Amino acid sequence: MKTKSLSLIILVSLLIYGTNIFSQTAQEKIKILEKTNVSKLLEISKYQKKKTKKENELAIEKAKIKGWEIFINNPINNSYSELIRLDKDGNPIYFSTYNNGAGLTARTNHLYLGGSLGLNIAGQNMLAGEWDGGGVRYTHELFEGRVTQIDSPLSTSYHSTHVAGTIIGSDLVQGGN
């Protein structure tokens, strides 16, 4: 019982004070943007996208010749890997992601309706960001038009879609939270 009370106190404290500690006001955001060379950042971003795409195309071309996997899904540990480029010696470089029971490890199930903390946190009116290995399949039935893909990933990713489902998936299918 002590653990539940302590957990609830910590959670409520973080929810109340955490937003004040880590958030920025609208005026602060404007000041930051005024001091940011947005056009230069966009130029760098455009260059990097072209470079990344070219490196990926070369890697896929070599993978087809060598018989390398381009996408690797491992259901045993929920890992996902994607060939992204070659190293300086021509060896494949993969981005890999892992999410083996992340929700349970973080104990997020205690926050939802019916959880041990007696809360009903569902994330209404929230904005969440995800940076992962590939694009989210934004047409997924759990997302209901709530995904905006900011960058231009080379492909969609099972793992990115899974993580997005963990963050914003609706309850309509498979009891997602």
PDB file of C-alpha atoms in Angstrom:
ATOM      1  CA  MET A   1       0.000   0.000   0.000  1.00  0.00           C
ATOM      2  CA  LYS A   2       2.885   2.370   0.789  1.00  0.00           C
ATOM      3  CA  THR A   3       4.318   1.750  -2.676  1.00  0.00           C
ATOM      4  CA  LYS A   4       1.005   2.657  -4.362  1.00  0.00           C
ATOM      5  CA  SER A   5       0.700   5.877  -2.361  1.00  0.00           C
ATOM      6  CA  LEU A   6       4.304   6.845  -3.011  1.00  0.00           C
ATOM      7  CA  SER A   7       3.937   6.062  -6.726  1.00  0.00           C
ATOM      8  CA  LEU A   8       0.787   8.173  -6.920  1.00  0.00           C
ATOM      9  CA  ILE A   9       2.455  11.106  -5.142  1.00  0.00           C
ATOM     10  CA  ILE A  10       5.468  10.950  -7.459  1.00  0.00           C
ATOM     11  CA  LEU A  11       3.275  10.682 -10.564  1.00  0.00           C
ATOM     12  CA  VAL A  12       1.034  13.587  -9.571  1.00  0.00           C
ATOM     13  CA  SER A  13       4.096  15.703  -8.694  1.00  0.00           C
ATOM     14  CA  LEU A  14       5.659  15.006 -12.077  1.00  0.00           C
ATOM     15  CA  LEU A  15       2.429  15.790 -13.897  1.00  0.00           C
ATOM     16  CA  ILE A  16       1.936  19.066 -12.049  1.00  0.00           C
ATOM     17  CA  TYR A  17       5.506  20.344 -11.822  1.00  0.00           C
ATOM     18  CA  GLY A  18       7.092  18.606 -14.802  1.00  0.00           C
ATOM     19  CA  THR A  19       5.191  20.655 -17.351  1.00  0.00           C
ATOM     20  CA  ASN A  20       6.381  23.880 -15.749  1.00  0.00           C
ATOM     21  CA  ILE A  21       9.989  22.782 -15.558  1.00  0.00           C
ATOM     22  CA  PHE A  22      10.420  21.511 -19.112  1.00  0.00           C
ATOM     23  CA  SER A  23       7.959  23.478 -21.215  1.00  0.00           C
ATOM     24  CA  GLN A  24       8.534  26.641 -23.232  1.00  0.00           C
ATOM     25  CA  THR A  25       6.147  29.534 -23.467  1.00  0.00           C
ATOM     26  CA  ALA A  26       4.931  30.827 -26.815  1.00  0.00           C
ATOM     27  CA  GLN A  27       7.152  33.900 -26.367  1.00  0.00           C
ATOM     28  CA  GLU A  28      10.214  31.727 -25.702  1.00  0.00           C
ATOM     29  CA  LYS A  29       9.522  29.709 -28.847  1.00  0.00           C
ATOM     30  CA  ILE A  30       9.330  32.930 -30.877  1.00  0.00           C
ATOM     31  CA  LYS A  31      12.669  34.120 -29.419  1.00  0.00           C
ATOM     32  CA  ILE A  32      14.304  30.798 -30.248  1.00  0.00           C
ATOM     33  CA  LEU A  33      13.027  30.922 -33.837  1.00  0.00           C
ATOM     34  CA  GLU A  34      14.233  34.510 -34.245  1.00  0.00           C
ATOM     35  CA  LYS A  35      17.770  33.399 -33.388  1.00  0.00           C
ATOM     36  CA  THR A  36      17.626  30.314 -35.604  1.00  0.00           C
ATOM     37  CA  ASN A  37      18.801  30.309 -39.210  1.00  0.00           C
ATOM     38  CA  VAL A  38      15.831  28.290 -40.468  1.00  0.00           C
ATOM     39  CA  SER A  39      16.741  28.631 -44.153  1.00  0.00           C
ATOM     40  CA  LYS A  40      20.237  27.227 -43.492  1.00  0.00           C
ATOM     41  CA  LEU A  41      18.770  24.341 -41.485  1.00  0.00           C
ATOM     42  CA  LEU A  42      16.346  23.570 -44.313  1.00  0.00           C
ATOM     43  CA  GLU A  43      19.244  23.655 -46.795  1.00  0.00           C
ATOM     44  CA  ILE A  44      21.243  21.204 -44.657  1.00  0.00           C
ATOM     45  CA  SER A  45      18.190  18.992 -44.272  1.00  0.00           C
ATOM     46  CA  LYS A  46      17.598  18.901 -48.031  1.00  0.00           C
ATOM     47  CA  TYR A  47      21.254  17.996 -48.674  1.00  0.00           C
ATOM     48  CA  GLN A  48      21.233  15.249 -46.035  1.00  0.00           C
ATOM     49  CA  LYS A  49      18.006  13.748 -47.414  1.00  0.00           C
ATOM     50  CA  LYS A  50      19.546  13.536 -50.899  1.00  0.00           C
ATOM     51  CA  LYS A  51      22.763  12.044 -49.520  1.00  0.00           C
ATOM     52  CA  THR A  52      20.896   9.510 -47.379  1.00  0.00           C
ATOM     53  CA  LYS A  53      18.677   8.475 -50.280  1.00  0.00           C
ATOM     54  CA  LYS A  54      21.669   7.990 -52.590  1.00  0.00           C
ATOM     55  CA  GLU A  55      23.581   5.967 -49.961  1.00  0.00           C
ATOM     56  CA  ASN A  56      20.512   3.807 -49.370  1.00  0.00           C
ATOM     57  CA  GLU A  57      19.979   3.185 -53.087  1.00  0.00           C
ATOM     58  CA  LEU A  58      23.617   2.077 -53.451  1.00  0.00           C
ATOM     59  CA  ALA A  59      23.288  -0.240 -50.445  1.00  0.00           C
ATOM     60  CA  ILE A  60      20.090  -1.821 -51.790  1.00  0.00           C
ATOM     61  CA  GLU A  61      21.699  -2.296 -55.195  1.00  0.00           C
ATOM     62  CA  LYS A  62      24.653  -4.114 -53.595  1.00  0.00           C
ATOM     63  CA  ALA A  63      22.321  -6.104 -51.310  1.00  0.00           C
ATOM     64  CA  LYS A  64      20.502  -7.479 -54.350  1.00  0.00           C
ATOM     65  CA  ILE A  65      23.805  -8.555 -55.884  1.00  0.00           C
ATOM     66  CA  LYS A  66      25.158 -10.075 -52.649  1.00  0.00           C
ATOM     67  CA  GLY A  67      21.855 -11.566 -51.463  1.00  0.00           C
ATOM     68  CA  TRP A  68      21.750  -9.492 -48.269  1.00  0.00           C
ATOM     69  CA  GLU A  69      18.506  -8.903 -46.404  1.00  0.00           C
ATOM     70  CA  ILE A  70      17.139  -5.383 -46.757  1.00  0.00           C
ATOM     71  CA  PHE A  71      14.535  -5.700 -43.983  1.00  0.00           C
ATOM     72  CA  ILE A  72      14.919  -8.074 -41.050  1.00  0.00           C
ATOM     73  CA  ASN A  73      12.061  -8.740 -38.615  1.00  0.00           C
ATOM     74  CA  ASN A  74      12.853 -10.844 -35.568  1.00  0.00           C
ATOM     75  CA  PRO A  75       9.622 -11.841 -33.779  1.00  0.00           C
ATOM     76  CA  ILE A  76      11.560 -13.470 -30.935  1.00  0.00           C
ATOM     77  CA  ASN A  77      12.791 -10.164 -29.499  1.00  0.00           C
ATOM     78  CA  ASN A  78      10.554  -7.757 -31.472  1.00  0.00           C
ATOM     79  CA  SER A  79      13.577  -6.275 -33.206  1.00  0.00           C
ATOM     80  CA  TYR A  80      13.454  -4.747 -36.652  1.00  0.00           C
ATOM     81  CA  SER A  81      16.452  -3.906 -38.820  1.00  0.00           C
ATOM     82  CA  GLU A  82      16.709  -2.072 -42.129  1.00  0.00           C
ATOM     83  CA  LEU A  83      19.689  -1.728 -44.450  1.00  0.00           C
ATOM     84  CA  ILE A  84      20.505   1.959 -44.649  1.00  0.00           C
ATOM     85  CA  ARG A  85      23.940   2.294 -46.249  1.00  0.00           C
ATOM     86  CA  LEU A  86      27.396   0.784 -46.663  1.00  0.00           C
ATOM     87  CA  ASP A  87      30.452   1.476 -44.541  1.00  0.00           C
ATOM     88  CA  LYS A  88      33.741   2.670 -46.085  1.00  0.00           C
ATOM     89  CA  ASP A  89      34.711  -0.958 -46.857  1.00  0.00           C
ATOM     90  CA  GLY A  90      31.398  -1.740 -48.570  1.00  0.00           C
ATOM     91  CA  ASN A  91      29.891  -3.716 -45.681  1.00  0.00           C
ATOM     92  CA  PRO A  92      26.181  -3.314 -44.876  1.00  0.00           C
ATOM     93  CA  ILE A  93      25.068  -1.011 -42.067  1.00  0.00           C
ATOM     94  CA  TYR A  94      21.641  -1.662 -40.566  1.00  0.00           C
ATOM     95  CA  PHE A  95      19.534   0.463 -38.244  1.00  0.00           C
ATOM     96  CA  SER A  96      17.960  -1.770 -35.630  1.00  0.00           C
ATOM     97  CA  THR A  97      15.189  -1.041 -33.175  1.00  0.00           C
ATOM     98  CA  TYR A  98      13.950  -2.970 -30.170  1.00  0.00           C
ATOM     99  CA  ASN A  99      10.703  -2.737 -28.198  1.00  0.00           C
ATOM    100  CA  ASN A 100      10.405  -5.969 -26.266  1.00  0.00           C
ATOM    101  CA  GLY A 101       7.637  -5.265 -23.776  1.00  0.00           C
ATOM    102  CA  ALA A 102       8.495  -1.576 -23.407  1.00  0.00           C
ATOM    103  CA  GLY A 103       5.033  -0.634 -22.179  1.00  0.00           C
ATOM    104  CA  LEU A 104       5.105  -3.263 -19.451  1.00  0.00           C
ATOM    105  CA  THR A 105       8.681  -2.439 -18.494  1.00  0.00           C
ATOM    106  CA  ALA A 106       7.731   1.224 -18.102  1.00  0.00           C
ATOM    107  CA  ARG A 107       4.612   0.047 -16.228  1.00  0.00           C
ATOM    108  CA  THR A 108       2.349   2.298 -18.304  1.00  0.00           C
ATOM    109  CA  ASN A 109      -0.479  -0.197 -17.834  1.00  0.00           C
ATOM    110  CA  HIS A 110      -0.894   1.209 -14.292  1.00  0.00           C
ATOM    111  CA  LEU A 111      -1.865   4.639 -15.704  1.00  0.00           C
ATOM    112  CA  TYR A 112      -4.868   3.528 -17.733  1.00  0.00           C
ATOM    113  CA  LEU A 113      -8.465   2.970 -16.676  1.00  0.00           C
ATOM    114  CA  GLY A 114      -8.496  -0.138 -14.499  1.00  0.00           C
ATOM    115  CA  GLY A 115      -4.797   0.211 -13.646  1.00  0.00           C
ATOM    116  CA  SER A 116      -3.526  -0.150 -10.085  1.00  0.00           C
ATOM    117  CA  LEU A 117      -3.105   3.633  -9.605  1.00  0.00           C
ATOM    118  CA  GLY A 118      -6.813   4.343 -10.098  1.00  0.00           C
ATOM    119  CA  LEU A 119      -6.095   6.814 -12.899  1.00  0.00           C
ATOM    120  CA  ASN A 120      -7.517   7.140 -16.393  1.00  0.00           C
ATOM    121  CA  ILE A 121      -4.757   8.800 -18.385  1.00  0.00           C
ATOM    122  CA  ALA A 122      -5.494   8.625 -22.091  1.00  0.00           C
ATOM    123  CA  GLY A 123      -3.451  11.536 -23.498  1.00  0.00           C
ATOM    124  CA  GLN A 124      -6.228  13.742 -24.838  1.00  0.00           C
ATOM    125  CA  ASN A 125      -5.089  16.977 -26.485  1.00  0.00           C
ATOM    126  CA  MET A 126      -1.433  15.936 -26.350  1.00  0.00           C
ATOM    127  CA  LEU A 127       1.270  16.198 -29.004  1.00  0.00           C
ATOM    128  CA  ALA A 128       3.808  13.361 -29.139  1.00  0.00           C
ATOM    129  CA  GLY A 129       6.881  12.996 -31.308  1.00  0.00           C
ATOM    130  CA  GLU A 130       8.601   9.825 -32.446  1.00  0.00           C
ATOM    131  CA  TRP A 131      12.048   9.378 -33.946  1.00  0.00           C
ATOM    132  CA  ASP A 132      12.535   5.810 -35.102  1.00  0.00           C
ATOM    133  CA  GLY A 133      13.907   3.531 -37.791  1.00  0.00           C
ATOM    134  CA  GLY A 134      11.614   4.298 -40.723  1.00  0.00           C
ATOM    135  CA  GLY A 135       8.248   5.870 -41.338  1.00  0.00           C
ATOM    136  CA  VAL A 136       4.967   5.199 -39.562  1.00  0.00           C
ATOM    137  CA  ARG A 137       2.216   3.552 -41.606  1.00  0.00           C
ATOM    138  CA  TYR A 138      -0.131   6.465 -40.962  1.00  0.00           C
ATOM    139  CA  THR A 139      -3.044   4.669 -42.677  1.00  0.00           C
ATOM    140  CA  HIS A 140      -3.183   2.128 -39.827  1.00  0.00           C
ATOM    141  CA  GLU A 141      -6.685   1.727 -38.403  1.00  0.00           C
ATOM    142  CA  LEU A 142      -5.573   2.664 -34.866  1.00  0.00           C
ATOM    143  CA  PHE A 143      -4.382   6.127 -35.844  1.00  0.00           C
ATOM    144  CA  GLU A 144      -7.560   7.643 -37.340  1.00  0.00           C
ATOM    145  CA  GLY A 145      -5.684  10.444 -39.125  1.00  0.00           C
ATOM    146  CA  ARG A 146      -3.691  11.415 -36.015  1.00  0.00           C
ATOM    147  CA  VAL A 147      -0.212  10.876 -37.546  1.00  0.00           C
ATOM    148  CA  THR A 148       1.762  13.536 -39.399  1.00  0.00           C
ATOM    149  CA  GLN A 149       4.989  12.327 -41.016  1.00  0.00           C
ATOM    150  CA  ILE A 150       7.397  15.267 -40.736  1.00  0.00           C
ATOM    151  CA  ASP A 151      10.448  13.827 -42.497  1.00  0.00           C
ATOM    152  CA  SER A 152      10.670  11.795 -45.699  1.00  0.00           C
ATOM    153  CA  PRO A 153      11.641   8.267 -44.657  1.00  0.00           C
ATOM    154  CA  LEU A 154      12.858   5.848 -47.289  1.00  0.00           C
ATOM    155  CA  SER A 155      10.206   3.320 -46.252  1.00  0.00           C
ATOM    156  CA  THR A 156       7.601   2.588 -43.627  1.00  0.00           C
ATOM    157  CA  SER A 157       8.632   0.470 -40.697  1.00  0.00           C
ATOM    158  CA  TYR A 158       6.813  -2.187 -38.724  1.00  0.00           C
ATOM    159  CA  HIS A 159       8.645  -1.018 -35.609  1.00  0.00           C
ATOM    160  CA  SER A 160       7.874   2.679 -36.103  1.00  0.00           C
ATOM    161  CA  THR A 161       4.230   1.820 -36.645  1.00  0.00           C
ATOM    162  CA  HIS A 162       4.265  -0.383 -33.543  1.00  0.00           C
ATOM    163  CA  VAL A 163       5.802   2.369 -31.406  1.00  0.00           C
ATOM    164  CA  ALA A 164       3.316   4.927 -32.744  1.00  0.00           C
ATOM    165  CA  GLY A 165       0.545   2.484 -31.848  1.00  0.00           C
ATOM    166  CA  THR A 166       1.943   2.231 -28.331  1.00  0.00           C
ATOM    167  CA  ILE A 167       1.964   6.025 -28.041  1.00  0.00           C
ATOM    168  CA  ILE A 168      -1.292   7.050 -29.764  1.00  0.00           C
ATOM    169  CA  GLY A 169      -3.172   3.909 -30.806  1.00  0.00           C
ATOM    170  CA  SER A 170      -6.898   3.932 -30.085  1.00  0.00           C
ATOM    171  CA  ASP A 171      -8.749   1.310 -28.039  1.00  0.00           C
ATOM    172  CA  LEU A 172     -10.799   0.243 -31.051  1.00  0.00           C
ATOM    173  CA  VAL A 173      -8.651  -2.736 -31.981  1.00  0.00           C
ATOM    174  CA  GLN A 174      -6.836  -5.137 -29.658  1.00  0.00           C
ATOM    175  CA  GLY A 175      -7.420  -2.956 -26.578  1.00  0.00           C
ATOM    176  CA  GLY A 176      -4.535  -0.644 -27.515  1.00  0.00           C
ATOM    177  CA  ASN A 177      -3.440   2.127 -25.169  1.00  0.00           C
TER     178      ASN A 177
END
